[in-house]
Amino acid sequence: ETGVTQTPRHLVMGMTNKKSLKCEQHLGHNAMYWYKQSAKKPLELMFVYNFKEQTENNSVPSRFSPECPNSSHLFLHLHTLQPEDSALYLCASSHSGREETQYFGPGTRLLVL
Amino acid sequence: TQLLEQSPQFLSIQEGENLTVYCNSSSVFSSLQWYRQEPGEGPVLLVTVVTGGEVKKLKRLTFQFGDARKDSSLHITAAQPGDTGLYLCAGPGGGADGLTFGKGTHLIIQP
């Protein structure tokens, strides 16, 4: 089983839609992360969960809502997004803190029309 | 917020040539990581450097951490088409968790 999986791989949604991105890690890690990767911008950290508790919310708009039901699963719920939210959304996990290696999933390519 | 500046942004060279890409900051980092990202995939860790002045080698790739722990470089010897990808440097961010990334260097090695 691949270390970190993300579904769907591609998503097209209208600005009034509600959708969710799913991430699952099979590495026994305790920390999970959501990053946003846009063209011409650095990877941006969005949310961090450590032992299922949210430890960081990097000033992300409320139209993005994370959920971490257990250490293996992470969701990103999307609603009333804007076209500028189109990007590659990457999930990552690590054993615990940020000093450790982060293992990334393949990402979900999101297009908001 | 600690920023990481990577240069060059784009680099296209012929197979067999050598190259160096850079990662610079005005801030001190406790460690820096280098990742490679291929199209359609997430970044994959290549190396972590921790000690100022440290040099690490990974086959044809040589990574160096500056003495002041503010900068790092990646040197590739005899580049091959398989080295093509986006090279990202990252370090512990200003917050409690998560990493701060540079914009990356897009590297293309032409056969």
GROMACS .gro file of C-alpha atoms in nm:
model
  224
    1GLU     CA    1   0.000   0.000   0.000
    2THR     CA    2   0.141   0.339  -0.101
    3GLY     CA    3   0.251   0.554   0.197
    4VAL     CA    4   0.023   0.855   0.154
    5THR     CA    5  -0.278   0.845  -0.077
    6GLN     CA    6  -0.506   1.127  -0.184
    7THR     CA    7  -0.844   1.122  -0.353
    8PRO     CA    8  -0.962   1.246  -0.587
    9ARG     CA    9  -0.655   1.315  -0.799
   10HIS     CA   10  -0.841   1.574  -1.005
   11LEU     CA   11  -1.147   1.784  -0.917
   12VAL     CA   12  -1.342   2.048  -1.105
   13MET     CA   13  -1.601   2.239  -0.908
   14GLY     CA   14  -1.819   2.545  -0.936
   15MET     CA   15  -1.803   2.826  -0.683
   16THR     CA   16  -2.129   2.716  -0.519
   17ASN     CA   17  -2.036   2.349  -0.483
   18LYS     CA   18  -1.933   2.163  -0.169
   19LYS     CA   19  -1.667   1.895  -0.203
   20SER     CA   20  -1.415   1.716   0.017
   21LEU     CA   21  -1.057   1.606  -0.037
   22LYS     CA   22  -0.939   1.291   0.138
   23CYS     CA   23  -0.593   1.190   0.254
   24GLU     CA   24  -0.492   0.860   0.410
   25GLN     CA   25  -0.151   0.760   0.542
   26HIS     CA   26  -0.037   0.402   0.602
   27LEU     CA   27   0.288   0.489   0.777
   28GLY     CA   28   0.178   0.496   1.140
   29HIS     CA   29   0.255   0.868   1.164
   30ASN     CA   30   0.105   1.104   1.419
   31ALA     CA   31   0.121   1.436   1.231
   32MET     CA   32  -0.063   1.525   0.910
   33TYR     CA   33  -0.051   1.841   0.702
   34TRP     CA   34  -0.235   2.019   0.422
   35TYR     CA   35  -0.032   2.234   0.181
   36LYS     CA   36  -0.141   2.442  -0.118
   37GLN     CA   37   0.084   2.459  -0.426
   38SER     CA   38   0.007   2.735  -0.677
   39ALA     CA   39   0.200   2.837  -0.985
   40LYS     CA   40   0.476   3.089  -0.914
   41LYS     CA   41   0.428   3.062  -0.536
   42PRO     CA   42   0.603   2.853  -0.272
   43LEU     CA   43   0.425   2.560  -0.117
   44GLU     CA   44   0.200   2.714   0.149
   45LEU     CA   45   0.126   2.536   0.476
   46MET     CA   46  -0.248   2.543   0.549
   47PHE     CA   47  -0.321   2.318   0.844
   48VAL     CA   48  -0.134   2.087   1.081
   49TYR     CA   49  -0.274   1.810   1.296
   50ASN     CA   50  -0.061   1.641   1.560
   51PHE     CA   51  -0.213   1.345   1.742
   52LYS     CA   52  -0.550   1.443   1.590
   53GLU     CA   53  -0.536   1.793   1.739
   54GLN     CA   54  -0.509   2.096   1.511
   55THR     CA   55  -0.187   2.272   1.605
   56GLU     CA   56  -0.168   2.526   1.325
   57ASN     CA   57  -0.410   2.716   1.105
   58ASN     CA   58  -0.202   2.936   0.879
   59SER     CA   59  -0.459   3.215   0.831
   60VAL     CA   60  -0.660   3.004   0.591
   61PRO     CA   61  -1.004   3.137   0.482
   62SER     CA   62  -1.301   2.967   0.646
   63ARG     CA   63  -1.418   2.828   0.310
   64PHE     CA   64  -1.152   2.560   0.377
   65SER     CA   65  -1.243   2.337   0.670
   66PRO     CA   66  -1.013   2.053   0.783
   67GLU     CA   67  -1.116   1.740   0.967
   68CYS     CA   68  -0.894   1.475   1.126
   69PRO     CA   69  -1.107   1.189   1.263
   70ASN     CA   70  -0.801   0.974   1.346
   71SER     CA   71  -0.425   0.975   1.296
   72SER     CA   72  -0.452   0.800   0.959
   73HIS     CA   73  -0.712   1.016   0.788
   74LEU     CA   74  -0.731   1.383   0.701
   75PHE     CA   75  -1.002   1.565   0.510
   76LEU     CA   76  -1.028   1.911   0.359
   77HIS     CA   77  -1.387   2.025   0.316
   78LEU     CA   78  -1.440   2.289   0.050
   79HIS     CA   79  -1.734   2.524   0.004
   80THR     CA   80  -1.799   2.843  -0.192
   81LEU     CA   81  -1.447   2.849  -0.328
   82GLN     CA   82  -1.307   3.119  -0.555
   83PRO     CA   83  -1.122   3.072  -0.887
   84GLU     CA   84  -0.798   3.180  -0.717
   85ASP     CA   85  -0.828   2.870  -0.497
   86SER     CA   86  -0.743   2.656  -0.801
   87ALA     CA   87  -0.418   2.479  -0.714
   88LEU     CA   88  -0.257   2.148  -0.626
   89TYR     CA   89  -0.350   2.048  -0.271
   90LEU     CA   90  -0.091   1.826  -0.109
   91CYS     CA   91  -0.127   1.616   0.202
   92ALA     CA   92   0.177   1.508   0.401
   93SER     CA   93   0.250   1.314   0.716
   94SER     CA   94   0.542   1.279   0.955
   95HIS     CA   95   0.614   1.075   1.264
   96SER     CA   96   0.557   1.373   1.487
   97GLY     CA   97   0.704   1.723   1.459
   98ARG     CA   98   0.816   1.939   1.174
   99GLU     CA   99   1.187   1.860   1.208
  100GLU     CA  100   1.122   1.515   1.074
  101THR     CA  101   1.087   1.393   0.720
  102GLN     CA  102   0.749   1.469   0.568
  103TYR     CA  103   0.601   1.217   0.329
  104PHE     CA  104   0.376   1.368   0.065
  105GLY     CA  105   0.083   1.228  -0.127
  106PRO     CA  106   0.046   1.285  -0.502
  107GLY     CA  107  -0.192   1.576  -0.451
  108THR     CA  108  -0.537   1.672  -0.573
  109ARG     CA  109  -0.540   1.908  -0.872
  110LEU     CA  110  -0.836   2.142  -0.808
  111LEU     CA  111  -0.994   2.371  -1.065
  112VAL     CA  112  -1.262   2.615  -0.948
  113LEU     CA  113  -1.478   2.755  -1.225
  114THR     CA  114   0.793   3.457   0.868
  115GLN     CA  115   1.117   3.294   0.757
  116LEU     CA  116   1.161   3.310   0.378
  117LEU     CA  117   1.366   3.084   0.154
  118GLU     CA  118   1.482   3.219  -0.182
  119GLN     CA  119   1.582   2.968  -0.446
  120SER     CA  120   1.784   3.037  -0.759
  121PRO     CA  121   1.778   3.000  -1.044
  122GLN     CA  122   1.405   2.965  -1.091
  123PHE     CA  123   1.450   2.774  -1.417
  124LEU     CA  124   1.751   2.584  -1.553
  125SER     CA  125   1.779   2.384  -1.873
  126ILE     CA  126   2.107   2.212  -1.955
  127GLN     CA  127   2.244   1.927  -2.163
  128GLU     CA  128   2.300   1.577  -2.031
  129GLY     CA  129   2.647   1.538  -1.884
  130GLU     CA  130   2.685   1.896  -1.765
  131ASN     CA  131   2.728   2.001  -1.401
  132LEU     CA  132   2.501   2.245  -1.220
  133THR     CA  133   2.444   2.412  -0.885
  134VAL     CA  134   2.120   2.548  -0.742
  135TYR     CA  135   2.092   2.765  -0.434
  136CYS     CA  136   1.866   2.818  -0.137
  137ASN     CA  137   1.919   3.137   0.065
  138SER     CA  138   1.761   3.304   0.364
  139SER     CA  139   1.826   3.598   0.592
  140SER     CA  140   1.720   3.379   0.885
  141VAL     CA  141   1.903   3.099   1.061
  142PHE     CA  142   1.747   2.754   1.022
  143SER     CA  143   1.802   2.464   1.259
  144SER     CA  144   1.791   2.234   0.957
  145LEU     CA  145   1.715   2.245   0.587
  146GLN     CA  146   1.564   1.978   0.368
  147TRP     CA  147   1.583   1.928  -0.009
  148TYR     CA  148   1.295   1.766  -0.195
  149ARG     CA  149   1.246   1.671  -0.560
  150GLN     CA  150   0.900   1.684  -0.715
  151GLU     CA  151   0.813   1.523  -1.047
  152PRO     CA  152   0.504   1.613  -1.251
  153GLY     CA  153   0.187   1.463  -1.108
  154GLU     CA  154   0.355   1.364  -0.783
  155GLY     CA  155   0.421   1.508  -0.441
  156PRO     CA  156   0.768   1.615  -0.325
  157VAL     CA  157   1.008   1.339  -0.215
  158LEU     CA  158   1.278   1.407   0.042
  159LEU     CA  159   1.636   1.385  -0.087
  160VAL     CA  160   1.835   1.494   0.218
  161THR     CA  161   1.828   1.684   0.548
  162VAL     CA  162   2.124   1.896   0.655
  163VAL     CA  163   2.156   1.992   1.018
  164THR     CA  164   2.508   2.108   1.103
  165GLY     CA  165   2.661   2.433   0.971
  166GLY     CA  166   2.920   2.351   0.704
  167GLU     CA  167   2.784   2.001   0.658
  168VAL     CA  168   2.829   1.831   0.321
  169LYS     CA  169   2.620   1.530   0.223
  170LYS     CA  170   2.651   1.323  -0.093
  171LEU     CA  171   2.380   1.120  -0.260
  172LYS     CA  172   2.538   0.954  -0.566
  173ARG     CA  173   2.591   1.244  -0.811
  174LEU     CA  174   2.418   1.497  -0.585
  175THR     CA  175   2.617   1.698  -0.329
  176PHE     CA  176   2.436   1.906  -0.069
  177GLN     CA  177   2.601   2.173   0.144
  178PHE     CA  178   2.470   2.366   0.444
  179GLY     CA  179   2.627   2.708   0.498
  180ASP     CA  180   2.842   2.769   0.803
  181ALA     CA  181   2.589   3.022   0.936
  182ARG     CA  182   2.297   2.786   0.859
  183LYS     CA  183   2.129   3.050   0.642
  184ASP     CA  184   2.190   2.896   0.303
  185SER     CA  185   2.232   2.567   0.121
  186SER     CA  186   2.335   2.448  -0.221
  187LEU     CA  187   2.275   2.142  -0.435
  188HIS     CA  188   2.537   2.044  -0.691
  189ILE     CA  189   2.467   1.779  -0.954
  190THR     CA  190   2.755   1.620  -1.142
  191ALA     CA  191   2.707   1.481  -1.491
  192ALA     CA  192   2.335   1.553  -1.499
  193GLN     CA  193   2.105   1.294  -1.651
  194PRO     CA  194   1.750   1.325  -1.794
  195GLY     CA  195   1.622   1.141  -1.486
  196ASP     CA  196   1.733   1.439  -1.274
  197THR     CA  197   1.463   1.652  -1.436
  198GLY     CA  198   1.216   1.788  -1.182
  199LEU     CA  199   1.132   2.066  -0.938
  200TYR     CA  200   1.390   2.096  -0.659
  201LEU     CA  201   1.254   2.246  -0.338
  202CYS     CA  202   1.433   2.350  -0.023
  203ALA     CA  203   1.241   2.366   0.303
  204GLY     CA  204   1.300   2.441   0.667
  205PRO     CA  205   1.108   2.457   0.993
  206GLY     CA  206   0.870   2.751   0.968
  207GLY     CA  207   0.787   3.023   1.215
  208GLY     CA  208   0.489   2.837   1.353
  209ALA     CA  209   0.477   2.540   1.582
  210ASP     CA  210   0.469   2.280   1.308
  211GLY     CA  211   0.497   2.242   0.933
  212LEU     CA  212   0.766   2.350   0.689
  213THR     CA  213   0.843   2.671   0.501
  214PHE     CA  214   0.929   2.607   0.135
  215GLY     CA  215   1.114   2.802  -0.130
  216LYS     CA  216   0.954   2.847  -0.474
  217GLY     CA  217   1.183   2.583  -0.617
  218THR     CA  218   1.414   2.542  -0.915
  219HIS     CA  219   1.263   2.386  -1.227
  220LEU     CA  220   1.543   2.172  -1.375
  221ILE     CA  221   1.531   2.020  -1.723
  222ILE     CA  222   1.809   1.793  -1.844
  223GLN     CA  223   1.800   1.751  -2.219
  224PRO     CA  224   1.931   1.427  -2.374
   0.00000   0.00000   0.00000
